[in-house]
PDB file of C-alpha atoms in Angstrom:
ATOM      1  CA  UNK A   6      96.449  24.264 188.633  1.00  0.00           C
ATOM      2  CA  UNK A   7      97.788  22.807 185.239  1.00  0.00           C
ATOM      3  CA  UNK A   8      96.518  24.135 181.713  1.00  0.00           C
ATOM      4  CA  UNK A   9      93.999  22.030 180.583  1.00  0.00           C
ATOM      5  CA  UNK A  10      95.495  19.933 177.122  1.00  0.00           C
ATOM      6  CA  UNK A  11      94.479  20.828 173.578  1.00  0.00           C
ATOM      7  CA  UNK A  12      93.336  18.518 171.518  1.00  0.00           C
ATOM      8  CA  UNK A  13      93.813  18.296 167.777  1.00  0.00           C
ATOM      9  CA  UNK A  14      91.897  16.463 165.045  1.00  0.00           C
ATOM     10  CA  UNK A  15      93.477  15.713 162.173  1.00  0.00           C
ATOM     11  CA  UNK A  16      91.549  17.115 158.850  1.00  0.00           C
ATOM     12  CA  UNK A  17      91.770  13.478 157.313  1.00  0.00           C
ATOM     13  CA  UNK A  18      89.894  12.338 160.199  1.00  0.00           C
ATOM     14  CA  UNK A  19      86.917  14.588 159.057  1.00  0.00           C
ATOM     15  CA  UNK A  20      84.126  14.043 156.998  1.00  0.00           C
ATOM     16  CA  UNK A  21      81.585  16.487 155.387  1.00  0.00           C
ATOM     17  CA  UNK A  22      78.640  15.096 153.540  1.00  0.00           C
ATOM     18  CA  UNK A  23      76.272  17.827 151.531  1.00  0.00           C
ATOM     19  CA  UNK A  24      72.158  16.467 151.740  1.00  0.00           C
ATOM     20  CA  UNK A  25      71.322  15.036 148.377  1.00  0.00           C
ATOM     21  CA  UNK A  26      69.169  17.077 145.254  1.00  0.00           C
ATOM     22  CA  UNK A  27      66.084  15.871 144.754  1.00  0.00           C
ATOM     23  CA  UNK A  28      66.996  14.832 141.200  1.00  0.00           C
ATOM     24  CA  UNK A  29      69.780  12.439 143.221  1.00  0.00           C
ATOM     25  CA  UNK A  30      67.412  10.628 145.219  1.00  0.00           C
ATOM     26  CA  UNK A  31      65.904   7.109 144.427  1.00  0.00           C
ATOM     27  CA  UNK A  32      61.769   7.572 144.975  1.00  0.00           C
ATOM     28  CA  UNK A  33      61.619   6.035 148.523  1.00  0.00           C
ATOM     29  CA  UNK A  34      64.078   9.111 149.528  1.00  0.00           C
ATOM     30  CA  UNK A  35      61.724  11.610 147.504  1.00  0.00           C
ATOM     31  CA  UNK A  36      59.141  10.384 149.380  1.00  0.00           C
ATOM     32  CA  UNK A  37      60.736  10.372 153.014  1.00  0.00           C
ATOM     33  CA  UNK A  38      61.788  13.821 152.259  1.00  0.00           C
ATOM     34  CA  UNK A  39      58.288  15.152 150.980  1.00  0.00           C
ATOM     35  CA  UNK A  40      56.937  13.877 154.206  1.00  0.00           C
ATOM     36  CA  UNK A  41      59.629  15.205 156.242  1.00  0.00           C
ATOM     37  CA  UNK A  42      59.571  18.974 154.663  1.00  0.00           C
ATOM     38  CA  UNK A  43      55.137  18.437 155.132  1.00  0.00           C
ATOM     39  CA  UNK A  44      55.877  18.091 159.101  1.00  0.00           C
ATOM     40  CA  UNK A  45      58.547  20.511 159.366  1.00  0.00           C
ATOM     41  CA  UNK A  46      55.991  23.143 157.804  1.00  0.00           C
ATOM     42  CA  UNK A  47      53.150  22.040 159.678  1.00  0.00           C
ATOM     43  CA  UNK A  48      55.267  23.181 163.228  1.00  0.00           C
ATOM     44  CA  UNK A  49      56.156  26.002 161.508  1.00  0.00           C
ATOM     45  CA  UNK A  50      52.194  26.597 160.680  1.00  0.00           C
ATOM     46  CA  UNK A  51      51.492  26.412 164.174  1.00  0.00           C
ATOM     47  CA  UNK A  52      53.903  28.805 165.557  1.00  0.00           C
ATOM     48  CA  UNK A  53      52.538  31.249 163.534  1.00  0.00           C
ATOM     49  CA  UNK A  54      55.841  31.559 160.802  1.00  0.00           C
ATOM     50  CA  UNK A  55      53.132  31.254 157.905  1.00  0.00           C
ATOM     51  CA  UNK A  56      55.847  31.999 155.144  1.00  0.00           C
ATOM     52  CA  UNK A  57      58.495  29.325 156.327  1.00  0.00           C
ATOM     53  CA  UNK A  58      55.157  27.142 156.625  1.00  0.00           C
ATOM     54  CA  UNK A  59      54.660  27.753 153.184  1.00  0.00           C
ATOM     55  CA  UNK A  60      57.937  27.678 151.716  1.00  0.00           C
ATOM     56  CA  UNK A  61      58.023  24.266 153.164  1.00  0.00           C
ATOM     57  CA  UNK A  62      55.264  22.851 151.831  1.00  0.00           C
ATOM     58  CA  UNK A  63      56.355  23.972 148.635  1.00  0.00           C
ATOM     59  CA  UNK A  64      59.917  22.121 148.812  1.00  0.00           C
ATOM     60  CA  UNK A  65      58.001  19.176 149.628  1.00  0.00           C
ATOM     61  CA  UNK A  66      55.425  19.784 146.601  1.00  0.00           C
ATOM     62  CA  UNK A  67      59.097  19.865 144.533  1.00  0.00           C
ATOM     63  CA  UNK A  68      60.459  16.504 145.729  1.00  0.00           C
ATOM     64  CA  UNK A  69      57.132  14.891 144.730  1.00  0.00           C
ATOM     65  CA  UNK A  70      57.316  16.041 141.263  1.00  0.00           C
ATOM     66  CA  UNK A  71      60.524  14.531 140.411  1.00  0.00           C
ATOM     67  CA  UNK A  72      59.219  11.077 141.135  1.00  0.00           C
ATOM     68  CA  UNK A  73      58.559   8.830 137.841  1.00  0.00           C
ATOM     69  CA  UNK A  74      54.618   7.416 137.839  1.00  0.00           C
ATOM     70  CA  UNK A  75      56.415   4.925 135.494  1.00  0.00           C
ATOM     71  CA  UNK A  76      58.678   4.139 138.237  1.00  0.00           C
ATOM     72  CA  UNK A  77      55.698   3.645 141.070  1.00  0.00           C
ATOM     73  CA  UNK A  78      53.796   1.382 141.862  1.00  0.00           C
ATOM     74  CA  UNK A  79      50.298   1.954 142.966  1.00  0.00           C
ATOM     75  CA  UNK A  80      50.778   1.688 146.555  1.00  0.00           C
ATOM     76  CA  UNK A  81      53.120   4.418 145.864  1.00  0.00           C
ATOM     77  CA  UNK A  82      51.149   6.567 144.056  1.00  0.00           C
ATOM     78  CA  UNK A  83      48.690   6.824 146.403  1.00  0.00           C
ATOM     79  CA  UNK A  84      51.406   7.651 148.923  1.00  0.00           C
ATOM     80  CA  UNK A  85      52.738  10.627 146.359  1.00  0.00           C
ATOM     81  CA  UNK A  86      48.921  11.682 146.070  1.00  0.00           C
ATOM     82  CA  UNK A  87      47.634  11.782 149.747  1.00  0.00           C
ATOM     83  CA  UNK A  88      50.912  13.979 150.092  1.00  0.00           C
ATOM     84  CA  UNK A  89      50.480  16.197 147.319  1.00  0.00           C
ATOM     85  CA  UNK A  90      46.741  16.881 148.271  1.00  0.00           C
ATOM     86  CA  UNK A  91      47.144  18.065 151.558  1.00  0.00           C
ATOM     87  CA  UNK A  92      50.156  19.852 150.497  1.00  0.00           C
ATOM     88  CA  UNK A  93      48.684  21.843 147.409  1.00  0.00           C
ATOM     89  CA  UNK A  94      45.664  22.750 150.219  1.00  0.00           C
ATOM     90  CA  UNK A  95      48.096  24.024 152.588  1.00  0.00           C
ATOM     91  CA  UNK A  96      50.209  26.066 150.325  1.00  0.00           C
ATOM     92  CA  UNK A  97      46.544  27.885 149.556  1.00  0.00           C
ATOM     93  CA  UNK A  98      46.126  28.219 152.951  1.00  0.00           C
ATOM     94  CA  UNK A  99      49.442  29.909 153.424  1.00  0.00           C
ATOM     95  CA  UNK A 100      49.528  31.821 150.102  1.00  0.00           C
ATOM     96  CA  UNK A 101      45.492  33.741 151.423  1.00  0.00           C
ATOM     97  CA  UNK A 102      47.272  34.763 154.906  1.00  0.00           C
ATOM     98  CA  UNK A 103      50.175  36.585 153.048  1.00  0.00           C
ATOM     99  CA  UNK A 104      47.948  38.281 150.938  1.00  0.00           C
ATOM    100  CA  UNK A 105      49.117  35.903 147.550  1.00  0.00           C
ATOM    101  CA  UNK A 106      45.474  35.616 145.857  1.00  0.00           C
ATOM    102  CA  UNK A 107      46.236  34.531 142.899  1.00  0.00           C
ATOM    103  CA  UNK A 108      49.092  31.773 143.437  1.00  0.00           C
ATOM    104  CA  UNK A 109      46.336  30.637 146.437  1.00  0.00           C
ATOM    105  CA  UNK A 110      43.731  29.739 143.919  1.00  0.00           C
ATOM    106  CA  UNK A 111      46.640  27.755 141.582  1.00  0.00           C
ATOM    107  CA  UNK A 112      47.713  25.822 144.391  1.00  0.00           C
ATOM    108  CA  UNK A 113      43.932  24.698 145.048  1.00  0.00           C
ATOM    109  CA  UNK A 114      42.605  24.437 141.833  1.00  0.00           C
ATOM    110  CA  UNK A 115      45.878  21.715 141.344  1.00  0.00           C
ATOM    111  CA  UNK A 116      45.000  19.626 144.461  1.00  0.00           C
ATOM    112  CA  UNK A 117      40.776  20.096 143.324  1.00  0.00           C
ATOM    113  CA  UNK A 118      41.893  18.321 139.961  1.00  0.00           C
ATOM    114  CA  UNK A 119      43.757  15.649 141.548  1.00  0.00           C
ATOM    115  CA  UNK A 120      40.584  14.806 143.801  1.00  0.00           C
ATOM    116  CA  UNK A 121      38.133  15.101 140.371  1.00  0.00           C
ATOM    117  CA  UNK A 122      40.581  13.128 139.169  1.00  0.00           C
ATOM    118  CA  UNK A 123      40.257  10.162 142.108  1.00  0.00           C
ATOM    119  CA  UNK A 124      36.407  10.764 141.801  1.00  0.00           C
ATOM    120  CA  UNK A 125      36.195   9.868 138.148  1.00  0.00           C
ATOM    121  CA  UNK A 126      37.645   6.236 138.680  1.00  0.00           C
ATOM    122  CA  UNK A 127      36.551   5.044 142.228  1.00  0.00           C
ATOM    123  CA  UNK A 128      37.027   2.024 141.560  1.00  0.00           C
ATOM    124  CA  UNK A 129      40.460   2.346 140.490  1.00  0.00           C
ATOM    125  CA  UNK A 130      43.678   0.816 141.623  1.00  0.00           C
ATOM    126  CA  UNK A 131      45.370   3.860 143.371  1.00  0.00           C
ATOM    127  CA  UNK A 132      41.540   4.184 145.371  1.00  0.00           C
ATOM    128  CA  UNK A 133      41.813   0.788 146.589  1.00  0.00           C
ATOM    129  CA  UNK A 134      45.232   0.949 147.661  1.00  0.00           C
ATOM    130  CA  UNK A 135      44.268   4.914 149.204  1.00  0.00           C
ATOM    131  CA  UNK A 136      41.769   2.790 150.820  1.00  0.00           C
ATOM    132  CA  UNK A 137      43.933   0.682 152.135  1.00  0.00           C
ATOM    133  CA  UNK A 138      46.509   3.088 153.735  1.00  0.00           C
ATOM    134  CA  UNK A 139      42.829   4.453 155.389  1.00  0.00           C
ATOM    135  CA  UNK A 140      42.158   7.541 153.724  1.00  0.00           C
ATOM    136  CA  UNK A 141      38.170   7.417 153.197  1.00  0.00           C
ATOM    137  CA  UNK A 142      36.071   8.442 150.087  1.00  0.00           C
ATOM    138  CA  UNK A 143      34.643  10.994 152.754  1.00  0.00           C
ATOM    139  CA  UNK A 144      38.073  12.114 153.439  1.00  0.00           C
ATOM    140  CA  UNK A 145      38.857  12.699 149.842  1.00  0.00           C
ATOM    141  CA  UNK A 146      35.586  14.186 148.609  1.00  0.00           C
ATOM    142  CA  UNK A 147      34.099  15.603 151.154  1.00  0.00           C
ATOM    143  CA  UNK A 148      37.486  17.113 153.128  1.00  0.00           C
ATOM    144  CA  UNK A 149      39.786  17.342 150.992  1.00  0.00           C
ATOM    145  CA  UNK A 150      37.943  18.329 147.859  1.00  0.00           C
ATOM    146  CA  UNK A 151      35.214  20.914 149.954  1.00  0.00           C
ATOM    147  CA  UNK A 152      38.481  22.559 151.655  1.00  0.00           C
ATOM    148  CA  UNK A 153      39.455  22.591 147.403  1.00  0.00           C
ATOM    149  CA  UNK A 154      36.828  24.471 146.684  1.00  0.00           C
ATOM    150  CA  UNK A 155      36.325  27.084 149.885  1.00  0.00           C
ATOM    151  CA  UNK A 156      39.928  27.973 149.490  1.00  0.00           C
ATOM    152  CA  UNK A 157      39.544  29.351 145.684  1.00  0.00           C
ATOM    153  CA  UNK A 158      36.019  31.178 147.074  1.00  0.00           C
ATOM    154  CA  UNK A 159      38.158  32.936 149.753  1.00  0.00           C
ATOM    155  CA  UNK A 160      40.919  33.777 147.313  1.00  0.00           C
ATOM    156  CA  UNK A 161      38.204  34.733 144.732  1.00  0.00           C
ATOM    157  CA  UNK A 162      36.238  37.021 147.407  1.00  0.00           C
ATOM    158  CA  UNK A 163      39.433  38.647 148.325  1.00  0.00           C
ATOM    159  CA  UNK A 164      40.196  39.367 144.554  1.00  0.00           C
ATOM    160  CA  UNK A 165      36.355  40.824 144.728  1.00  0.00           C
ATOM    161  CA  UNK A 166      35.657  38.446 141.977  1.00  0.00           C
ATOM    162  CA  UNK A 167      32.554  37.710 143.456  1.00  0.00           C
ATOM    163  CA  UNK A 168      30.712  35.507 140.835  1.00  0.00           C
ATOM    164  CA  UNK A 169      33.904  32.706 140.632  1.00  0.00           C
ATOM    165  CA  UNK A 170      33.645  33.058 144.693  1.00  0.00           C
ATOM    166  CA  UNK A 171      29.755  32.115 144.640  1.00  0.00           C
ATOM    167  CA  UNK A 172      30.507  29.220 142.164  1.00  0.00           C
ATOM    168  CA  UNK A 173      33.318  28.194 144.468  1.00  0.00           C
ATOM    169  CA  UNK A 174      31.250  28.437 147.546  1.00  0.00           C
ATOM    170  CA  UNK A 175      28.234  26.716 146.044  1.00  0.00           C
ATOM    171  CA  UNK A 176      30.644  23.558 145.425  1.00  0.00           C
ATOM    172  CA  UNK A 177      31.920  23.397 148.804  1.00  0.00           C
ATOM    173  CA  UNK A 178      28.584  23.640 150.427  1.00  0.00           C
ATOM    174  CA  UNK A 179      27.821  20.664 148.366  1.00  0.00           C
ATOM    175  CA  UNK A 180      30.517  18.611 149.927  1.00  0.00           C
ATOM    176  CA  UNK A 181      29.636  19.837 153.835  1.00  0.00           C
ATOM    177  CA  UNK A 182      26.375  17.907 154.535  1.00  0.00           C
ATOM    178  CA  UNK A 183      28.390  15.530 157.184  1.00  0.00           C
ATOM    179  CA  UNK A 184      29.852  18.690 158.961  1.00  0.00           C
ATOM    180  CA  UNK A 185      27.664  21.176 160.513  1.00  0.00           C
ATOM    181  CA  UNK A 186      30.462  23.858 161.853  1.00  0.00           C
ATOM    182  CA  UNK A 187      31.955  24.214 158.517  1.00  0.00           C
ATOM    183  CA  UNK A 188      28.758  23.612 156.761  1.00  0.00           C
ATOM    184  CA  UNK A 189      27.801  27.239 158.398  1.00  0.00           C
ATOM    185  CA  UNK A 190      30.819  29.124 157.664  1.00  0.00           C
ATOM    186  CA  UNK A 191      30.706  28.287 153.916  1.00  0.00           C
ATOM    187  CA  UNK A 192      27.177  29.403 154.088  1.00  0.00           C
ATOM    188  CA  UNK A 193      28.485  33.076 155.987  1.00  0.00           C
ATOM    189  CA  UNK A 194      30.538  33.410 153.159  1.00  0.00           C
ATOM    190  CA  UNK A 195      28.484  32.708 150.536  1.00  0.00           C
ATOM    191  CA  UNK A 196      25.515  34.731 151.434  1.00  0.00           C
ATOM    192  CA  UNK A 197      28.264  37.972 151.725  1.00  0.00           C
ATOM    193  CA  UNK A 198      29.529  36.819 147.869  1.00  0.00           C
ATOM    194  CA  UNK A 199      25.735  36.843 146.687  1.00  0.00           C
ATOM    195  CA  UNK A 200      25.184  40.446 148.637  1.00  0.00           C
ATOM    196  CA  UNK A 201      27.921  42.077 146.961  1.00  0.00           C
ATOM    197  CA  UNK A 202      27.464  40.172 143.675  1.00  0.00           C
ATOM    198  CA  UNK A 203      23.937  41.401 143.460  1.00  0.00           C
ATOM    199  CA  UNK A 204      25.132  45.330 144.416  1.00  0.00           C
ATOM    200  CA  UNK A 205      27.756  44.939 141.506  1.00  0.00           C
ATOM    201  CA  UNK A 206      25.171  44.086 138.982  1.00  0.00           C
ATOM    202  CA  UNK A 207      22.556  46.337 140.440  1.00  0.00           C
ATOM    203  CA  UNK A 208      25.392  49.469 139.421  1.00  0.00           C
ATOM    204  CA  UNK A 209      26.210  47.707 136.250  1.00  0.00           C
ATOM    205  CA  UNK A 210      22.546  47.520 135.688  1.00  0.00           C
ATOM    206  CA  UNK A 211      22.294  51.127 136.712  1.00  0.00           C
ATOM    207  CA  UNK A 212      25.161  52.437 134.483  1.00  0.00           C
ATOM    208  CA  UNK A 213      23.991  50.843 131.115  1.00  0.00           C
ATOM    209  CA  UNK A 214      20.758  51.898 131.017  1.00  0.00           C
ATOM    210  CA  UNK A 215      22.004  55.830 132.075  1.00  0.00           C
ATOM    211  CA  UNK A 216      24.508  55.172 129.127  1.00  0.00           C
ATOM    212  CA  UNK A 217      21.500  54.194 127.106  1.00  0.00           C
ATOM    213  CA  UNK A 218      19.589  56.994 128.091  1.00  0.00           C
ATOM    214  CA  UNK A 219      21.941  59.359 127.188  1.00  0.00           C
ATOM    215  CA  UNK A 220      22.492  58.065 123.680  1.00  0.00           C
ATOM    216  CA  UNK A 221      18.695  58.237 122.916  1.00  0.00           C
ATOM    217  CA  UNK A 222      18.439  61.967 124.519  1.00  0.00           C
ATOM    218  CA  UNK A 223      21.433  62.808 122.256  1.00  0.00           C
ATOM    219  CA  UNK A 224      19.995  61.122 118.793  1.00  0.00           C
ATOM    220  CA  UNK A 225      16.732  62.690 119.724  1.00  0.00           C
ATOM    221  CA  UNK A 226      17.837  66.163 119.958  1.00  0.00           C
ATOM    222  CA  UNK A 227      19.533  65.592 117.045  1.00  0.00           C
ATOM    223  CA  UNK A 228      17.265  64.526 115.238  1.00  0.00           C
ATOM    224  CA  UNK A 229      15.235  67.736 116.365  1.00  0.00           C
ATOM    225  CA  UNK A 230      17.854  70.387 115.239  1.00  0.00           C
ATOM    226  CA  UNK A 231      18.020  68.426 111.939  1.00  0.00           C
ATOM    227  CA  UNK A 232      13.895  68.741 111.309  1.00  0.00           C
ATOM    228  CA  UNK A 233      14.267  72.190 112.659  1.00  0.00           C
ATOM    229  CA  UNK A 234      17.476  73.018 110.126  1.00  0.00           C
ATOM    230  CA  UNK A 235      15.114  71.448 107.120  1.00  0.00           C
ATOM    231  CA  UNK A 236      12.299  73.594 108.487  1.00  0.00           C
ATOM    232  CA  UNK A 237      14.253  76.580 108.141  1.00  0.00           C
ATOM    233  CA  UNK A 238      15.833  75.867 104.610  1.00  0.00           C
ATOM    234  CA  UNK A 239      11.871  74.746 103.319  1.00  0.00           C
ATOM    235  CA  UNK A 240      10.744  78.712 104.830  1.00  0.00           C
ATOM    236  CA  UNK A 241      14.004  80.138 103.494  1.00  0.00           C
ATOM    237  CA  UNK A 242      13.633  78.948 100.162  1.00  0.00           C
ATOM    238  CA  UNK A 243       9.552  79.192 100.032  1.00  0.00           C
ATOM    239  CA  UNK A 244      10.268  83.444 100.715  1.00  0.00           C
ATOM    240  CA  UNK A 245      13.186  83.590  98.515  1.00  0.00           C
ATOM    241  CA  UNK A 246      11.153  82.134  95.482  1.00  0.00           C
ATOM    242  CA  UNK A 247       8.326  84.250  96.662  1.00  0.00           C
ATOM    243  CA  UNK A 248      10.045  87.444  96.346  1.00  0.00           C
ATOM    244  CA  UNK A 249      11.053  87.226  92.845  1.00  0.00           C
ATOM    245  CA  UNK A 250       9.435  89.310  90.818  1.00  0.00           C
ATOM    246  CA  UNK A 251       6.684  88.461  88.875  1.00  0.00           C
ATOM    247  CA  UNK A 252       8.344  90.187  85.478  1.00  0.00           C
ATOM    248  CA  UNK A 253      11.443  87.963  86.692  1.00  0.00           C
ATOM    249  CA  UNK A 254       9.465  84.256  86.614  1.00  0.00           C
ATOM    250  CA  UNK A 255       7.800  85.495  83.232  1.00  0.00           C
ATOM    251  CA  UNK A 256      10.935  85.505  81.455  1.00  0.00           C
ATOM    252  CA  UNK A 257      11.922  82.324  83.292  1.00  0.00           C
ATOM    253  CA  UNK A 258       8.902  80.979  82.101  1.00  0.00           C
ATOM    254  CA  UNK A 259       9.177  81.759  78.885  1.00  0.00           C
ATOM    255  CA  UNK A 260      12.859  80.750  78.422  1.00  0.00           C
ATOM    256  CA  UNK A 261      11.774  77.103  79.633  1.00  0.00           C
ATOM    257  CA  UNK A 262       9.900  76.854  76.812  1.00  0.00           C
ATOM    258  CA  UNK A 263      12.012  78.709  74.222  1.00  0.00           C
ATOM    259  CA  UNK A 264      14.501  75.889  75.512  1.00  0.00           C
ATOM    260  CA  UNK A 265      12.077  72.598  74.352  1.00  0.00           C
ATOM    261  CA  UNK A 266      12.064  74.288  70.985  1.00  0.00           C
ATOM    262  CA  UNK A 267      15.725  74.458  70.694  1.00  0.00           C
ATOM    263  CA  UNK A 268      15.388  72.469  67.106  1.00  0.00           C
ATOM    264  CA  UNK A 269      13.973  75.766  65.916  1.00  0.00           C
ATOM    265  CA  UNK A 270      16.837  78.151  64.894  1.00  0.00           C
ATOM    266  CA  UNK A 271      14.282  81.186  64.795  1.00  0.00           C
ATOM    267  CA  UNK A 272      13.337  80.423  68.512  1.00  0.00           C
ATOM    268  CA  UNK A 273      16.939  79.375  69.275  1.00  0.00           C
ATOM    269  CA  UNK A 274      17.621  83.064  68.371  1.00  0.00           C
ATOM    270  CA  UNK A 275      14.722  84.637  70.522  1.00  0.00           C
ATOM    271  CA  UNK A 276      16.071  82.105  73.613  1.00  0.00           C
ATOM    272  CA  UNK A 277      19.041  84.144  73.086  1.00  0.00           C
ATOM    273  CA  UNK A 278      17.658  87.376  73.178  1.00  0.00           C
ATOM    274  CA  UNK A 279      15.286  86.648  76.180  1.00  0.00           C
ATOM    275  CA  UNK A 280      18.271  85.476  77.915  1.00  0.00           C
ATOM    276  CA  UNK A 281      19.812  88.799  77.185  1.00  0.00           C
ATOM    277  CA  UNK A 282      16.608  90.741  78.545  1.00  0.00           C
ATOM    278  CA  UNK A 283      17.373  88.391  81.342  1.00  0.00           C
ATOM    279  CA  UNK A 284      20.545  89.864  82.660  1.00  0.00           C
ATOM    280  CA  UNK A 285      19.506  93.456  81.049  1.00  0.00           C
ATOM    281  CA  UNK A 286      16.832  92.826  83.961  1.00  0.00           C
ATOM    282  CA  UNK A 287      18.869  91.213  86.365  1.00  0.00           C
ATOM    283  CA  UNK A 288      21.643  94.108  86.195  1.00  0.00           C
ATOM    284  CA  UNK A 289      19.346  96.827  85.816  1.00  0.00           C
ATOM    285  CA  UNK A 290      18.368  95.874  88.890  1.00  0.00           C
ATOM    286  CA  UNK A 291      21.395  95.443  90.840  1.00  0.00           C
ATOM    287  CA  UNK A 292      21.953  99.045  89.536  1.00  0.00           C
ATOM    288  CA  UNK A 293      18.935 100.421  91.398  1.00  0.00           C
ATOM    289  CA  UNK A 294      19.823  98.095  94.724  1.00  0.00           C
ATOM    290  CA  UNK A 295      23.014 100.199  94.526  1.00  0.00           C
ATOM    291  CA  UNK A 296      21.625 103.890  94.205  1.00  0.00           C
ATOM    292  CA  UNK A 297      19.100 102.948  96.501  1.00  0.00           C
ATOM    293  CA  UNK A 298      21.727 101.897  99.496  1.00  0.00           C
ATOM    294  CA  UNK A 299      24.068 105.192  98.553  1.00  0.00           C
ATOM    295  CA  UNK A 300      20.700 107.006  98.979  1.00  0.00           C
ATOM    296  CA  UNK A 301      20.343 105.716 102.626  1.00  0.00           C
ATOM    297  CA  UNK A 302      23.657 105.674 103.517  1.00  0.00           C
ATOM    298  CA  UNK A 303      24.135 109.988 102.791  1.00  0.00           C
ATOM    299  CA  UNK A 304      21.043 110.432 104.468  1.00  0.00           C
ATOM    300  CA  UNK A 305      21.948 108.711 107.477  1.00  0.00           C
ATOM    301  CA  UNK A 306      25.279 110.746 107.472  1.00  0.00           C
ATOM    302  CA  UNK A 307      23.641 114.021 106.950  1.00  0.00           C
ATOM    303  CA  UNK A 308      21.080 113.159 110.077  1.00  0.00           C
TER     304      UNK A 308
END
């Protein structure tokens, strides 16, 4: 049995093309490739590969932006938005089962303001021509706007911001009165938000007025040792002046009004000398204070 032949190719023979960037690509290309990147992320959704699902969606999100509304026409637009929609929805979706909170709520507060944005001119061009390619107002408000709004109370619940999840919730359940099965689950969700919402102000609640309670108690007892420290410098002073002797708050007396004739130079001179009996007095005492303790203290010792 003979070798089999080898063939050769010659390198001028081949060909190697590299896939366009999106800033290369004319709009209808944008377009085919945003819808191309949306269906290759919605297999990859459904075999459970949520983070190639959502890296995906987001390539396709990217080829969308580089397309010129100045370039479009409205047929086109519509096109762009329809994809952008359900793509901004689906990268939420995505970004709550890995855990991404916040960059969930981005993703569908952007496709919520592209639906408010619909809703405030109905009877616009790109609505008629949405219209056209059969995408319903229901579809737009009602679907695509409710799943908007539950996706930012999920994200918001997760976060345990629990008041942005009720308001979230709240405008979903608006939007579910033609479907019963979701209609239900919005309301399981939002009666957990408003349980836990009204525990979290019930401590708040709870921990301002102890706080409160506590600053009162505190001023109050202050405010006690203070009457009790005035009490005690009112007694204090009432036995001090009490225990000066009598002879003491004659000459006091008398020097007051020795001082109101101070024009006087015959009293000025006997202000002088009463002052001088003053502190005669005032030492004399000290004097005996003095004896007096050395008195006690050698009887003490000789005990």
């Amino acid at each position: 049995m003979g070798k089999k032949p080898i063939s050769y190719i010659h390198k001028s023979c081949l060909k190697f093309t590299l896939p366009k960037a999106a800033y290369e690509m004319n709009k209808s290309e944008k377009i085919d490739s945003a819808f191309e990147n949306k269906q290759t992320a919605t297999d990859f959704f459904v075999k459970g590969e949520i983070s190639k699902a959502c890296d995906s969606y987001l390539n396709s999100v990217k080829y969308l932006r580089y397309i010129d509304n100045h370039e479009t026409t409205n047929m086109e637009k519509a096109e762009v938005l329809e994809l952008m929609i359900s793509c901004h929805n689906n990268i939420a979706t995505c970004q709550i089962k890995l855990k991404n909170f916040s960059k969930a709520i981005e993703a569908a507060e952007t496709a919520q303001q592209m639906c408010d944005a619909l809703e405030s001119n109905k009877s616009g061009k790109v609505m008629q021509c949405l219209r056209e390619r059969s995408i319903t107002d229901e579809k737009i408000f009602f679907h695509w706007c409710r799943k908007s709004h539950f996706l930012q109370g999920k994200a918001h619940f997760s976060l345990k911001d629990y008041k942005k999840a009720t308001d979230s919730f709240k405008e979903a359940l608006k939007r579910a009165e033609h479907n019963e099965k979701e209609k239900n689950e919005i309301k399981l969700f939002l009666s957990k938000a408003n349980a836990l919402l009204t525990q979290e102000n019930n401590r708040a609640k709870k921990m301002w007025k102890g706080a409160f309670r506590k600053n009162s108690s505190e001023a109050m007892v202050s405010s006690q040792n203070e009457s009790t420290n005035d009490i005690r410098i009112d007694s204090t002073k009432n036995a001090n002046e009490k225990a000066l002797p009598r002879e003491l708050e004659k000459i006091l007396q008398r020097n007051k009004s020795i001082a109101a004739q101070e024009s006087d130079g015959e009293d000025s001179s006997r202000s002088i000398t009463d002052s001088s009996s003053l502190y005669k007095f005032l030492g004399f005492g000290l004097v005996l204070a003095a004896i007096g303790g050395t008195f006690a203290y050698v009887r003490k010792k000789n005990r």
